[in-house]
Amino acid sequence: MPPSRAVLAAVVLIALAACGTENTGGTSGGQAAEPAVSGTLTHAVNEEPDCWDPHVSAQDVTSFLQRPVYDSLVYQTPDGALEPWLATKWEISPDSKTYTFTLREDVVFHDGAKLDAEAVKANFDHITAKETNSQYAAGLLGPYKGVTVVGPHQVKVEFDRPYVPFLQAASTTALGIASPATLKAGPDKLCAAGAGSVGSGPFTSGAYVRGQERTYTRNAAYNWAPKSAGHTGPARLETLKVRFISEAATRVGALTSGQVDTASAIPANQLGLLTADPRLQVLDKQVPGAVNAFYLNTKGALFSDVRVRRAFQRAIDVDTLVKSVFQGLYQRAWSPLSPTTPASYDASLENTWPPDPALSAKLLDEAGWTGRDAEGYRTKDGKRLTVVAPIYGEASTFSQAVQGDLKKSGIYLELLASTDAIEIGGRLDEGRYDVVELSWARGDGDILSHFFFSDQTSKNSGHNFAQVTDPEVDTWLTAAQTAQEPAQRAAEYAKAQKWAIENAVVVPTYVDTQNLGASKKVRDLRLSISAHPEFYGAWVEAP
Amino acid sequence: MRGVLTRLVSAALVVWAAATCAFLVLQLIPGDPVYAVVGSDALVSEEQHERIRAEYGLDQPLVVQYLSYVARLATFRFGDSYQLQQPVATVLADQLWPTVQLALAATVLAPILAVLVAVATSGRRHWPRRVAAAVELVVVSTPSFWLGIMLLTIFSFRLGWLPVSETGGVASLVLPTITLALPIAAVLTQVMREGLLAALDQPFAVTARARGVPETAVRYRHALRHSALPALTMAGWFTGTLLGGAVIVENVFARPGIGRVTLQAVGDRDLPVVQGVVALSAVVFVAVSVLVDVLYAVVDPRLRRRTGVQAI
């Protein structure tokens, strides 16, 4: 178990213990008291959604902030297990192409409409409609074919090819189920969400001031929480307020001075301050999905040579760099997948490719990079060994540290930083790069398909920046998308991870970790699979 | 009547020139603007790219894009925001009031501070002037980002007197206003004190003192007007500082407003919003310069047409 989970568990245990001792006064017997069912929680978040329609937006913050409002067909527990939510059960056809969901019959949307098969169909139709211009949700549906109403509370979703990752996709807010009437409001209204969005979630979305805050109110009729939500019935909080505080110093100050109860995205250098404060707690969790990693362009002039790729992979002292840059906050990564990605992480890769500058030097010599220029970089036919890395925005401290480390091995990592998404996008589409560094959150191992399946090129809006076109890899990834048994899927994903490391198409670096600062008065708050706080079961102790 | 017409035409020209500059600069960026629309995290197909291109008219020749942009501008429509999926005019209108509030408060506070400090430190004794000048220098050279964080740390985080960003109340306006007004006040003070000291050396000041007018009255009633003129000429700079300062202040204090939208739009490469903000700023500049021309005449009787007195 990684340390962050241990910390999380400890925090929850402490919170439960404290709750037990403080509130048992009035009750008899061994049972802990029911927590006070009231209160307001104010959360400070660093980003504000551009567009509030989760069917459209590709922003993580939209998914997070609409989660209290929209329920999904399936629930993914913080550990990654999938369980019924709006759907009481589902059947998957033996060829893994057809999913038949049976819906709960007691679910009522905030506007009074009832959940039925037609409502679910309306949502899928909205997501896939051309006019919606979905930037993410439609992509999550993969080889989507269509949706049909089977009975009043039964829908069938069909795909062109086997697509098991659909179940996890169905648990995301991006595929959340909105009241069908509101989907007709038009893209501008759904995006602006000035008057709120209408789902069936434990909170109704209320007043919104762009640039300031969004208020949510408890949905008193809520009675369809998933089994593992940690609570049943209406939410414990009466009101939830989310304030948009983009400036980290202001956000942390608002938390330490008690003006907000919880705050996301605490910078690493402020974490010590929070953990030292007896009134505050820090929750953190490794984000599942693709870790921060360098993807090597295997079709480029430089990295088409596997020896040069391997040399690059083994030249970087990842351990030391991650420790010094993130001060122990993040763990180094051994696989392209994060350890918290459900049923797919291959732990056997750990410690299998330690830094080895000697091996790296030997490989570069073999590949003909034997010369040295005035600055100490290796050369071949008078050309410096330059690795071009386009970066959107500014080069991070970590990228710069890697650059410094590679210099020792005579490799020049050229960080081409630009705030111009257009220029960077063009470069990626046309393959004018040697490496791309990025991470991608997703609570399913299928994220590997986005990175290594041959048709997932940048132009096709995939992330196959390593330009892998290996029929064997495609076979494994397809098998993983087809297999219904988690263990079988994990085995297929393990093959792909091993292959990616052995062929040095990727250099995983560190595991993104989300943290949350919170007042100790906030109880029963936990981080979801995507490492965002789940407010449904939370409550705030009266002052 | 003719003067008004000339003014209007020149105002329109200024706005047109600013808008054209904004359009051209944003065209200089190489590559495909569709990437800006869909963002970097998106999962979209090539076919969808084409649809978006057509939707925003990005498949038209540049001249056509420019003409339709100017035509929209002339009718006060700025097109739709790429990211917010709403008309830019609506976005800006919704965010205008908080920024106006902040700017007005700073516009009132900065001159009051400047006048008080300038008058108080323009006496015969030198040391108040030296102390004030040192403080002014520090304030002017402090980044307002840092100033805002310091004020927040002291008065909100430590003392708890004022909120970080409570919804719309007067208390939430205090610290942002001070952060925005202080650097402006510091520069204004320096300019006004120069003017005051120069005016106090003039023969009319000696005459007034000789008539037995108290020193404060000499400064307030007679010398202050002279120092107001050079301060007024700085109105353009003042407006620019307010608009630029709003971007920083609104983000530090987590306030809604035009500055917040501008920063987000620049970060997201939301070109229609950026163009809208440029056009809006041009209009504000023009309006302010008209206002200043009127104020010149109010402050300095020599500039009024009918007085017939020659300005020096």
XYZ file of C-alpha atoms in Angstrom, chain A residues 174-540:
367
model
C -18.947 13.363 -18.039
C -21.594 10.686 -18.617
C -23.786 11.980 -15.760
C -27.539 11.857 -16.263
C -29.315 15.218 -16.504
C -33.033 15.843 -16.434
C -34.036 15.352 -20.098
C -36.113 18.556 -20.311
C -33.084 20.704 -19.421
C -30.971 19.226 -22.207
C -33.081 21.180 -24.680
C -32.061 24.525 -23.172
C -29.311 25.047 -25.756
C -25.530 24.915 -25.430
C -25.129 28.483 -24.169
C -27.543 27.976 -21.247
C -26.165 24.534 -20.347
C -22.609 25.864 -20.419
C -23.300 29.040 -18.470
C -25.464 27.190 -15.941
C -26.366 30.545 -14.428
C -29.620 29.212 -13.061
C -28.025 25.902 -12.185
C -27.952 22.472 -13.736
C -30.628 19.862 -13.137
C -29.698 16.293 -12.300
C -30.785 13.833 -9.628
C -27.803 14.245 -7.294
C -27.698 14.799 -3.526
C -27.344 18.563 -4.055
C -29.242 20.975 -6.285
C -27.129 23.638 -7.893
C -28.088 27.133 -6.819
C -26.873 30.711 -7.081
C -23.775 31.277 -9.171
C -21.568 34.349 -9.427
C -18.906 33.836 -12.095
C -15.492 34.525 -10.662
C -16.757 34.179 -7.107
C -18.839 31.248 -5.968
C -21.420 28.585 -6.635
C -23.900 27.535 -3.959
C -25.450 24.060 -3.683
C -28.445 23.114 -1.559
C -29.278 19.708 -0.134
C -31.745 17.635 -2.110
C -34.081 16.490 0.675
C -35.648 13.782 -1.504
C -32.329 12.048 -2.185
C -32.537 8.353 -1.400
C -30.541 6.544 -4.069
C -26.940 6.751 -2.987
C -24.686 3.911 -4.127
C -24.017 1.228 -1.527
C -20.420 2.273 -0.790
C -21.089 6.016 -0.572
C -20.554 5.878 3.182
C -23.967 7.385 3.899
C -27.615 6.965 2.909
C -30.550 9.328 2.445
C -30.236 13.094 2.013
C -26.768 14.637 2.360
C -25.720 15.751 5.845
C -24.735 19.244 4.706
C -27.566 21.693 4.163
C -25.493 24.006 2.027
C -22.299 23.595 0.098
C -20.451 26.651 -1.182
C -17.595 26.493 -3.625
C -15.437 29.610 -3.923
C -13.111 30.172 -6.873
C -9.782 31.340 -5.477
C -7.171 31.025 -8.195
C -4.305 32.477 -6.167
C -2.655 29.743 -4.071
C -1.505 32.085 -1.273
C -5.018 33.470 -0.912
C -6.548 29.998 -0.938
C -4.223 28.711 1.753
C -4.711 31.902 3.808
C -8.484 31.543 3.568
C -8.136 27.988 4.907
C -5.710 28.755 7.759
C -7.853 31.700 8.875
C -10.987 29.562 8.854
C -12.752 31.524 6.112
C -13.167 28.307 4.141
C -13.453 24.761 5.520
C -11.597 22.911 2.793
C -9.269 23.889 -0.051
C -7.980 21.983 -3.091
C -4.556 22.104 -4.723
C -2.326 23.068 -1.808
C 1.168 23.866 -3.158
C 3.940 21.534 -1.938
C 5.745 24.288 -0.044
C 2.628 25.097 2.007
C 1.825 21.534 3.061
C 4.186 21.676 6.036
C 2.371 24.743 7.336
C -0.964 22.919 7.201
C 0.204 19.663 8.770
C 1.804 21.635 11.621
C -1.483 23.431 12.348
C -3.431 21.489 15.015
C -6.742 22.721 13.588
C -6.076 21.431 10.103
C -5.659 18.126 8.297
C -4.350 17.169 4.901
C -5.869 14.412 2.775
C -4.036 13.199 -0.266
C -4.382 10.547 -2.903
C -2.458 9.407 -5.925
C -4.394 10.198 -9.060
C -5.209 7.061 -11.065
C -4.506 6.877 -14.788
C -1.377 7.714 -16.727
C 1.456 9.042 -14.536
C 3.645 11.950 -15.552
C 5.950 10.445 -18.144
C 8.085 11.136 -21.188
C 6.728 9.514 -24.353
C 9.491 8.935 -26.910
C 8.692 9.473 -30.579
C 9.579 6.048 -31.972
C 8.995 7.264 -35.538
C 11.305 10.261 -35.173
C 14.835 10.342 -36.579
C 16.478 10.140 -33.163
C 14.348 7.705 -31.194
C 13.580 5.219 -33.951
C 16.793 3.621 -32.648
C 15.848 1.568 -29.590
C 19.385 1.906 -28.202
C 19.053 5.684 -28.027
C 15.635 5.328 -26.373
C 17.058 2.959 -23.781
C 20.003 5.281 -23.214
C 17.582 8.153 -22.571
C 15.478 6.007 -20.228
C 18.401 4.854 -18.102
C 20.275 8.169 -18.093
C 17.700 9.924 -15.905
C 18.076 9.536 -12.136
C 14.310 9.659 -11.614
C 14.396 8.779 -7.902
C 16.712 11.586 -6.893
C 15.022 14.158 -9.112
C 11.508 13.393 -7.859
C 12.670 13.498 -4.247
C 14.489 16.794 -4.570
C 11.902 18.594 -6.697
C 8.755 17.484 -4.864
C 10.229 17.190 -1.393
C 8.835 13.727 -0.855
C 5.315 14.759 -1.843
C 5.140 12.635 -4.978
C 6.306 9.050 -5.479
C 8.457 8.107 -8.402
C 6.743 5.970 -11.032
C 7.898 2.638 -12.464
C 5.009 2.036 -14.831
C 3.099 4.328 -17.183
C 0.090 3.583 -14.953
C -0.481 5.008 -11.482
C -0.591 2.434 -8.634
C -4.152 3.546 -7.810
C -5.496 2.672 -11.261
C -7.978 -0.137 -10.502
C -7.068 -3.689 -11.514
C -4.404 -2.878 -14.061
C -1.200 -1.627 -12.396
C 1.781 -3.912 -12.914
C 3.730 -3.754 -9.653
C 6.314 -6.230 -10.932
C 7.913 -3.399 -12.908
C 9.082 -1.726 -9.710
C 12.856 -1.426 -9.420
C 13.394 -3.167 -12.766
C 14.973 -0.252 -14.623
C 17.137 1.715 -12.202
C 19.282 4.561 -13.545
C 22.414 3.231 -15.200
C 24.629 5.965 -16.705
C 27.287 3.416 -17.676
C 24.817 1.357 -19.720
C 23.445 4.548 -21.190
C 26.928 5.663 -22.293
C 27.634 2.258 -23.803
C 24.395 2.292 -25.797
C 25.033 5.799 -27.115
C 28.550 4.811 -28.182
C 27.096 1.834 -30.047
C 24.566 4.062 -31.751
C 27.343 6.273 -33.037
C 26.946 9.245 -30.689
C 30.628 9.203 -29.875
C 31.742 12.806 -30.415
C 31.662 15.597 -27.835
C 31.134 19.280 -28.446
C 32.474 22.284 -26.533
C 29.650 22.139 -23.986
C 30.148 18.443 -23.340
C 27.139 17.162 -25.286
C 27.502 14.061 -27.406
C 27.605 14.483 -31.183
C 27.301 12.306 -34.278
C 28.506 13.576 -37.648
C 28.983 16.976 -36.013
C 25.364 17.188 -34.849
C 24.554 17.562 -31.165
C 22.420 14.881 -29.462
C 19.320 17.058 -29.063
C 15.992 15.785 -27.718
C 13.200 18.217 -28.653
C 10.443 18.475 -26.028
C 7.538 20.789 -26.874
C 5.869 22.118 -23.734
C 2.579 23.929 -23.468
C 2.991 26.768 -20.991
C 6.152 27.005 -18.954
C 8.731 24.297 -18.459
C 8.166 22.893 -14.966
C 10.893 22.762 -12.354
C 10.879 19.014 -12.802
C 11.454 19.186 -16.573
C 14.337 21.564 -15.957
C 15.805 19.213 -13.373
C 15.633 16.371 -15.917
C 17.331 18.643 -18.428
C 20.186 19.229 -15.982
C 20.490 15.538 -15.207
C 20.607 14.509 -18.867
C 23.420 16.946 -19.502
C 25.637 14.713 -17.382
C 25.131 11.971 -19.963
C 25.788 14.346 -22.834
C 22.138 14.536 -23.901
C 20.625 17.965 -24.617
C 16.944 18.091 -23.665
C 15.623 21.107 -25.531
C 12.567 22.404 -23.690
C 10.517 24.247 -26.298
C 8.077 26.043 -24.030
C 5.285 28.020 -25.628
C 2.021 29.408 -24.365
C 0.692 28.930 -27.843
C -1.594 25.895 -27.845
C -1.882 26.181 -31.596
C 1.825 25.915 -32.233
C 2.266 23.057 -29.788
C -0.815 21.276 -31.142
C 0.553 21.527 -34.683
C 3.932 20.155 -33.608
C 2.282 17.177 -31.896
C 0.015 16.443 -34.856
C 2.876 16.556 -37.335
C 5.265 14.546 -35.177
C 7.848 17.338 -34.973
C 9.193 16.317 -31.539
C 11.311 13.692 -29.820
C 9.553 13.496 -26.477
C 6.278 14.664 -24.978
C 5.872 14.868 -21.217
C 2.373 14.585 -19.777
C 0.035 12.805 -17.380
C -3.635 11.886 -17.792
C -6.108 11.061 -15.025
C -8.540 8.209 -15.565
C -9.940 5.627 -13.177
C -9.418 2.790 -15.622
C -6.442 1.001 -17.132
C -7.930 1.618 -20.569
C -6.026 4.905 -20.536
C -3.193 2.736 -21.892
C -5.171 2.380 -25.123
C -5.226 6.150 -25.523
C -1.427 6.141 -25.334
C -0.343 2.981 -27.129
C -3.110 1.828 -29.497
C -1.954 2.366 -33.071
C -4.937 4.459 -34.173
C -4.826 6.832 -31.176
C -2.585 9.365 -32.867
C -2.508 13.002 -31.877
C -4.377 13.845 -35.068
C -7.093 11.393 -34.100
C -7.220 13.187 -30.746
C -5.542 10.263 -28.991
C -2.304 10.437 -27.035
C -0.118 7.975 -28.856
C 2.779 10.419 -28.750
C 5.242 7.524 -28.787
C 3.739 6.700 -32.222
C 3.506 3.031 -31.330
C 2.172 0.894 -34.184
C 2.717 -2.609 -32.903
C 0.117 -5.229 -33.870
C 0.901 -7.210 -30.721
C 0.222 -4.216 -28.476
C -3.051 -3.605 -30.320
C -4.001 -7.241 -29.730
C -3.377 -6.973 -25.970
C -5.251 -3.707 -25.640
C -8.190 -5.044 -27.655
C -8.207 -8.165 -25.519
C -8.306 -5.981 -22.411
C -11.234 -4.031 -23.846
C -13.021 -7.300 -24.563
C -12.312 -9.341 -21.427
C -14.950 -9.010 -18.724
C -12.941 -10.622 -15.948
C -10.887 -7.909 -14.152
C -7.966 -10.288 -13.578
C -7.843 -11.101 -17.257
C -7.906 -7.422 -18.191
C -5.136 -6.731 -15.677
C -3.018 -9.453 -17.260
C -3.411 -7.905 -20.712
C -2.630 -4.422 -19.414
C 0.434 -5.793 -17.617
C 1.765 -7.088 -20.943
C 1.354 -3.650 -22.493
C 3.083 -1.937 -19.539
C 6.021 -4.350 -19.632
C 6.335 -3.951 -23.373
C 6.344 -0.148 -23.095
C 9.139 -0.172 -20.508
C 11.230 -2.863 -22.209
C 11.065 -1.121 -25.550
C 11.727 2.208 -23.852
C 8.862 3.976 -25.578
C 8.058 5.658 -22.277
C 9.967 6.952 -19.255
C 7.499 7.172 -16.339
C 8.607 9.788 -13.816
C 6.248 10.569 -10.938
C 2.713 9.834 -9.752
C 0.483 12.926 -9.618
C -0.999 13.336 -6.176
C -4.008 15.478 -5.351
C -4.224 16.966 -1.929
C -6.889 18.673 0.075
C -6.440 20.882 3.109
C -9.348 20.741 5.541
C -10.367 22.000 8.928
C -10.536 19.191 11.498
C -14.137 20.244 12.095
C -14.931 18.706 8.733
C -15.822 15.042 9.198
C -16.415 12.047 6.981
C -14.948 13.743 3.963
C -13.224 11.357 1.585
C -11.498 11.581 -1.754
C -13.156 9.944 -4.734
C -11.428 7.668 -7.226
C -10.407 10.785 -9.176
C -8.929 12.194 -5.920
C -11.514 14.975 -5.543
C -13.475 15.436 -2.297
C -16.863 13.690 -2.124
C -19.187 16.026 -0.219
C -22.194 13.711 0.007
C -21.433 12.113 3.376
C -19.444 15.022 4.834
C -20.549 17.224 7.686
C -19.116 20.079 9.717
